[in-house]
Amino acid sequence: MSIFYADISKNQLKNWNNLISDIKQTEIFSQYCKDADFYRVFKQIILSLLLGKEIILLDDDFSEDVIKRLTGNSISETEDILVNKQLESIESKEDLLHRLQKVSKEWRITLFTSGTTGLPKRVSHSFDSITRFVQKSKNHSSSIWGFAYNPTHMAGIQVFFQALLNGNPIVRLFGLSKVQIFESISDFAITNISATPTFYRLLLPESNQYPTVRRLTSGGEKFDEKTINALKQIFPNSKITNVYASTEAGTLLASNGNDFSIKSEFKGLIKIVENELVIHKSLMGNSDTFSNEWYHTGDMVEIVSQNPLNFRFISRKNEMINVGGYKVNPHEVEEAIREIDGVSDVRVFGKSNSVLGNIICSEIVKNNDSLDESLIRNQLQTKLQEFKIPRIIKFVDKISTTRTGKIKRN
């Protein structure tokens, strides 16, 4: 089996430099992706599907040493003549979709976890597992997707397949400025956007409305009410859905707010153990790291009700900050700060301290010049316990984010 791997920084496959230049094929792929460079990554995924070969997606910040450790010596090339032959036989977008329904069972797509606690874990998915939650119907045939994720990550790949299998165009929003994002939404009449709460907060404040957007999906972080309410004003015709997904399992849970419940088909396969979400291995992709029957996600939850079981996510286990023996949830502190008028976004994190173990620090993006540190502290005194209030408050122009579009904690 040949294995290819994509580097998003170059928008192409390493070891496969000859991209297809046939006009007809370029037109077919251009119907999907409205960015000449951006759609090259998606083209390579489709090519690997047609060939029934595994594709490995890597990020541009992986060093050559890390790449070698992650992929081993299994990278090889495929003859261009074979690739050209596969493409020359495609007559239309409809023909492409028909062929993808008959995709080889040999095909695999391999992704890597964020690696925030060490070397990223390798997770491989089959066509069936990666498209498990794709919704296909006439109701979805008119969708136009605003693509706001890095295309090498699980959330981005799932959006790609949702669009691909319904024949929907994809418009790049990832990596654009706020002005460019809203221009794209308006110019292309985008109907669907899937992104992290951090991405949505970058759009605020905004006084204009964009009525073409029918659905907003959020995942990866806690979705705060202030952001939700602001999005309802900007996108008045949209339904807002909050999802839980991971690289290891894909999308598993969905909610209209922050309270989740387990679908009937997942009863017995998803459970809560000591306030941690635990997933059965049958819902996971293939990985050497999943040797046990149950996978502990590291996602901590708060149970809202037992019958029926409802819960909300509160933090990652490794994100909790130890301050003098007290556990501080950075999400709780961030939410309290975001409620202060003049705050656009905030990042809360721990900094080592010889006395307390850690102290709470925050970086704040403000949209009101009159907002200062003393005003923030005074308002937090009424909302948080003293040990949760940041010792260090710094005003910044932009919040640092991870490769997956979430707030960077370290």
XYZ file of C-alpha atoms in Angstrom:
410
model
C 0.000 0.000 0.000
C 1.372 3.416 -0.951
C 1.159 6.161 1.623
C 1.107 9.883 0.887
C 1.230 12.723 3.356
C 0.007 16.272 2.949
C 1.773 19.349 4.292
C -0.703 22.225 4.615
C 2.095 24.817 4.463
C 2.752 23.801 0.853
C -0.851 22.824 0.023
C 0.386 19.696 -1.704
C 1.597 16.170 -1.116
C 5.222 15.672 -0.315
C 6.776 13.176 -2.753
C 4.044 14.024 -5.268
C 4.962 17.264 -6.983
C 3.145 16.856 -10.293
C -0.369 18.129 -9.666
C -2.963 17.370 -12.313
C -3.320 20.233 -14.801
C -6.150 18.865 -16.940
C -8.676 21.692 -17.462
C -11.724 19.487 -17.056
C -10.523 18.103 -13.738
C -9.573 21.555 -12.471
C -13.104 22.724 -13.246
C -14.619 19.789 -11.358
C -12.554 20.431 -8.245
C -13.093 24.178 -8.495
C -16.816 23.567 -8.145
C -16.057 22.382 -4.637
C -13.355 24.717 -3.356
C -13.324 28.442 -4.036
C -9.635 28.994 -3.372
C -7.044 27.924 -5.939
C -4.364 27.018 -3.395
C -6.592 25.781 -0.605
C -8.423 23.138 -2.640
C -5.190 21.384 -3.574
C -5.167 19.591 -0.232
C -8.721 18.384 -0.822
C -7.841 17.311 -4.344
C -5.112 15.085 -2.926
C -7.537 13.496 -0.471
C -9.913 12.701 -3.329
C -7.060 11.270 -5.395
C -6.039 8.982 -2.543
C -9.675 7.867 -2.262
C -9.855 7.024 -5.957
C -6.619 5.059 -5.691
C -7.661 3.312 -2.475
C -4.425 4.439 -0.815
C -3.784 5.737 2.663
C -3.195 9.459 3.101
C -1.436 10.956 6.130
C -2.164 14.593 6.976
C 0.547 16.556 8.766
C 0.802 20.151 9.939
C 3.382 22.681 8.864
C 4.770 23.045 12.408
C 5.847 19.386 12.594
C 9.648 19.229 12.374
C 11.323 16.749 10.036
C 12.376 14.749 13.098
C 8.808 14.558 14.402
C 7.518 13.599 10.932
C 10.029 10.763 10.736
C 9.051 9.533 14.202
C 5.344 9.721 13.357
C 5.434 8.124 9.912
C 8.498 5.872 10.034
C 9.926 4.876 6.659
C 6.611 3.989 5.041
C 6.325 6.985 2.694
C 6.410 6.065 -0.986
C 5.397 7.490 -4.329
C 2.790 6.438 -6.864
C 3.415 6.643 -10.584
C 1.833 9.739 -12.097
C 0.459 7.695 -15.002
C -1.792 5.786 -12.607
C -3.083 9.014 -11.093
C -3.727 10.553 -14.504
C -5.583 7.467 -15.655
C -7.927 7.658 -12.666
C -8.652 11.334 -13.278
C -9.112 11.129 -17.028
C -12.026 8.759 -16.538
C -14.033 11.253 -14.452
C -16.592 13.090 -16.557
C -18.396 15.283 -14.028
C -18.905 16.051 -10.377
C -21.800 13.601 -10.326
C -19.546 10.927 -11.805
C -16.960 11.654 -9.115
C -19.541 11.258 -6.337
C -20.740 7.992 -7.863
C -17.195 6.619 -7.920
C -16.534 7.665 -4.344
C -19.493 5.587 -3.179
C -17.562 2.553 -4.460
C -14.318 3.564 -2.778
C -11.870 0.798 -2.001
C -12.055 -0.647 1.494
C -8.269 -0.368 1.536
C -8.412 3.438 1.869
C -7.363 5.001 5.162
C -6.878 8.547 6.354
C -4.416 9.125 9.188
C -4.504 12.164 11.454
C -2.582 13.137 14.562
C -3.800 14.443 17.908
C -2.680 17.880 19.049
C 0.286 16.521 21.004
C -0.144 18.997 23.862
C 0.976 16.374 26.390
C 3.758 14.770 24.341
C 4.303 13.291 20.881
C 1.036 13.414 18.874
C -0.876 10.125 18.701
C -1.482 8.598 15.285
C -5.123 7.757 14.551
C -6.334 6.123 11.320
C -9.905 6.120 10.042
C -11.618 4.178 7.276
C -14.020 5.753 4.808
C -16.928 4.356 6.829
C -15.727 5.725 10.172
C -14.759 9.154 8.854
C -18.162 9.595 7.162
C -20.206 7.967 9.943
C -22.100 11.167 10.737
C -22.308 12.706 7.273
C -25.897 13.705 6.546
C -26.871 13.227 2.907
C -30.213 14.437 1.560
C -31.816 16.900 -0.837
C -32.074 19.328 2.080
C -28.281 19.471 2.192
C -27.722 19.733 -1.554
C -27.954 23.548 -1.572
C -25.502 24.127 1.279
C -22.433 26.316 0.808
C -19.794 25.651 3.458
C -17.548 28.230 5.050
C -14.452 26.218 5.950
C -12.954 27.587 9.188
C -10.777 24.684 10.366
C -7.252 23.679 9.500
C -7.887 21.039 6.791
C -5.447 18.589 8.390
C -7.585 18.135 11.513
C -10.565 15.893 12.272
C -13.161 18.673 12.425
C -11.996 20.065 9.096
C -11.959 16.650 7.435
C -15.502 15.922 8.595
C -16.730 19.228 7.179
C -14.935 18.382 3.928
C -16.706 15.022 3.590
C -20.080 16.512 4.550
C -19.647 18.982 1.696
C -18.107 16.510 -0.748
C -20.747 13.794 -0.470
C -23.546 16.331 -0.889
C -21.833 18.084 -3.802
C -21.525 21.345 -1.833
C -19.039 24.136 -2.551
C -16.403 24.910 0.106
C -15.252 28.491 0.722
C -12.065 29.134 2.641
C -12.449 31.087 5.912
C -9.490 29.493 7.679
C -6.579 31.878 8.178
C -8.417 34.970 6.866
C -8.939 38.319 8.581
C -12.294 39.308 10.076
C -13.003 41.627 7.128
C -12.145 38.910 4.599
C -14.325 36.365 6.408
C -17.417 38.556 6.307
C -16.734 39.493 2.685
C -16.582 35.792 1.775
C -19.796 35.039 3.676
C -21.549 37.796 1.746
C -19.966 37.255 -1.695
C -20.537 33.474 -1.768
C -23.846 33.463 0.183
C -22.427 30.947 2.667
C -25.112 28.890 4.429
C -23.103 26.707 6.855
C -20.115 27.416 9.098
C -18.396 25.007 11.483
C -15.712 26.433 13.799
C -14.351 26.675 17.335
C -15.765 29.240 19.791
C -12.389 31.012 19.554
C -12.927 31.488 15.804
C -16.424 32.883 16.357
C -15.171 35.307 19.010
C -12.698 36.702 16.473
C -15.730 37.876 14.473
C -17.012 40.043 17.333
C -18.183 42.747 17.552
C -20.040 43.050 14.244
C -22.963 45.375 13.490
C -24.005 43.917 10.125
C -26.263 40.896 9.637
C -25.739 37.943 7.289
C -29.097 36.274 6.602
C -27.824 33.577 4.181
C -26.204 31.586 7.027
C -28.632 28.867 8.116
C -26.478 26.794 10.469
C -23.572 27.477 12.806
C -21.764 24.544 14.407
C -19.257 24.907 17.213
C -16.933 22.427 18.906
C -13.638 21.889 20.655
C -14.212 24.318 23.533
C -16.935 25.503 25.870
C -19.381 27.713 23.982
C -20.073 30.746 26.196
C -23.509 32.386 26.253
C -22.158 35.844 25.432
C -20.750 34.572 22.130
C -23.890 32.579 21.334
C -26.126 35.612 21.867
C -23.877 37.818 19.736
C -23.910 35.258 16.894
C -27.709 35.159 16.963
C -27.710 38.890 16.203
C -25.173 38.614 13.381
C -26.736 35.495 11.819
C -30.475 35.909 12.552
C -31.599 32.942 10.420
C -29.116 30.413 11.758
C -29.581 27.391 13.964
C -26.677 27.040 16.406
C -25.409 23.560 17.317
C -22.689 22.641 19.798
C -20.867 19.357 19.115
C -18.388 17.134 20.910
C -15.781 15.514 18.686
C -12.230 14.221 18.875
C -9.509 13.071 16.487
C -9.801 9.618 17.994
C -13.562 9.160 17.480
C -14.919 11.947 15.292
C -18.247 13.588 16.166
C -20.197 11.825 18.921
C -22.481 14.320 20.672
C -24.542 17.331 19.647
C -26.598 19.878 21.566
C -28.425 23.173 21.096
C -26.544 24.566 24.096
C -23.903 23.427 26.567
C -25.948 20.529 28.025
C -25.361 17.166 26.309
C -27.056 13.785 26.449
C -26.030 10.392 25.046
C -27.917 9.187 21.963
C -29.724 5.878 22.261
C -27.408 4.190 19.737
C -24.448 5.030 21.973
C -25.937 3.759 25.220
C -23.381 1.486 26.820
C -20.616 2.833 24.538
C -20.205 6.254 26.164
C -20.156 6.672 29.926
C -18.970 8.971 32.693
C -16.424 7.675 35.193
C -15.400 9.960 38.072
C -16.670 12.959 36.080
C -14.586 12.026 33.017
C -16.066 11.102 29.636
C -15.066 7.563 28.656
C -15.598 6.043 25.180
C -15.692 2.389 24.102
C -12.960 1.356 21.665
C -15.560 0.339 19.049
C -16.225 4.055 18.425
C -12.550 4.877 17.948
C -10.335 4.927 14.901
C -7.462 2.458 14.606
C -4.530 3.309 16.867
C -1.868 1.403 18.753
C -2.585 3.639 21.743
C -6.097 2.209 22.244
C -5.136 -1.094 23.809
C -7.823 -1.031 26.514
C -11.533 -1.586 25.998
C -12.362 1.920 27.221
C -10.667 5.171 26.239
C -10.393 7.921 28.861
C -10.792 11.190 26.952
C -9.461 13.539 29.627
C -12.600 15.672 29.183
C -14.173 16.515 32.551
C -17.932 16.970 32.844
C -20.477 18.201 35.332
C -23.660 16.120 35.636
C -26.773 18.283 35.324
C -29.359 15.517 35.809
C -29.269 11.742 36.254
C -32.575 10.655 34.710
C -32.360 11.460 31.906
C -28.576 11.837 32.022
C -27.536 15.338 31.027
C -24.095 16.822 31.481
C -21.915 19.710 30.402
C -18.191 19.868 29.711
C -16.199 21.957 32.165
C -12.515 21.461 31.286
C -9.755 19.183 30.123
C -8.210 17.282 33.028
C -4.730 18.551 32.128
C -5.916 22.180 31.925
C -6.885 22.510 35.587
C -4.493 24.859 37.425
C -3.276 24.045 40.946
C -3.123 27.240 43.028
C -2.026 26.606 46.610
C -3.881 23.291 46.711
C -7.031 24.650 45.018
C -8.028 23.560 41.515
C -8.882 26.427 39.167
C -10.788 25.850 35.939
C -9.455 28.391 33.386
C -12.725 28.237 31.442
C -14.686 29.450 34.476
C -12.354 32.441 34.901
C -12.465 33.235 31.171
C -16.245 33.186 31.127
C -16.391 35.613 34.060
C -13.971 37.985 32.327
C -15.822 37.804 28.988
C -18.982 39.045 30.705
C -17.246 42.361 31.434
C -18.187 45.104 28.966
C -15.283 45.985 26.712
C -13.724 42.501 26.655
C -13.499 40.873 23.201
C -11.600 37.752 24.197
C -9.438 36.368 26.977
C -6.927 33.615 27.686
C -6.360 32.311 31.214
C -3.369 30.135 32.069
C -1.112 29.153 34.953
C 2.416 30.363 35.638
C 4.780 28.508 37.977
C 5.218 30.021 41.435
C 7.550 28.792 44.170
C 5.011 29.476 46.947
C 1.623 28.592 45.452
C 2.673 26.123 42.779
C 0.998 28.301 40.153
C -0.535 31.734 39.869
C -3.398 32.644 37.544
C -2.495 34.847 34.581
C -4.689 36.327 31.858
C -4.302 37.971 28.485
C -7.213 40.158 27.437
C -8.230 41.649 24.103
C -10.347 44.741 24.718
C -12.545 46.836 22.444
C -12.926 49.742 24.859
C -9.925 51.946 25.677
C -11.421 52.923 29.044
C -11.229 49.330 30.292
C -8.327 48.939 32.710
C -6.930 46.390 35.164
C -8.527 47.889 38.273
C -11.999 47.857 36.695
C -11.590 44.192 35.752
C -10.429 43.241 39.252
C -13.294 45.117 40.904
C -15.876 43.287 38.787
C -14.261 39.888 39.300
C -14.391 40.367 43.087
C -18.170 39.899 42.910
C -17.967 36.810 40.661
C -14.969 34.713 41.684
C -13.148 33.555 44.770
C -9.937 35.437 45.451
C -7.596 32.588 44.416
C -9.292 32.426 40.993
C -8.751 36.104 40.152
C -5.703 36.557 37.884
C -2.606 37.899 39.619
C -1.262 39.101 36.273
C -3.492 40.836 33.704
C -2.003 41.774 30.351
C -3.759 43.496 27.475
C -2.886 42.053 24.037
C -3.971 42.534 20.434
C -4.580 38.839 19.750
C -5.096 35.601 21.675
C -2.671 32.766 20.927
C -4.337 29.673 19.487
C -3.308 26.068 18.858
C -3.088 24.287 15.506
C -6.679 23.151 16.063
C -7.976 26.712 16.471
C -8.454 26.573 20.239
C -7.004 28.813 22.950
C -3.374 27.930 23.706
C -2.985 27.158 27.398
C 0.797 26.771 27.625
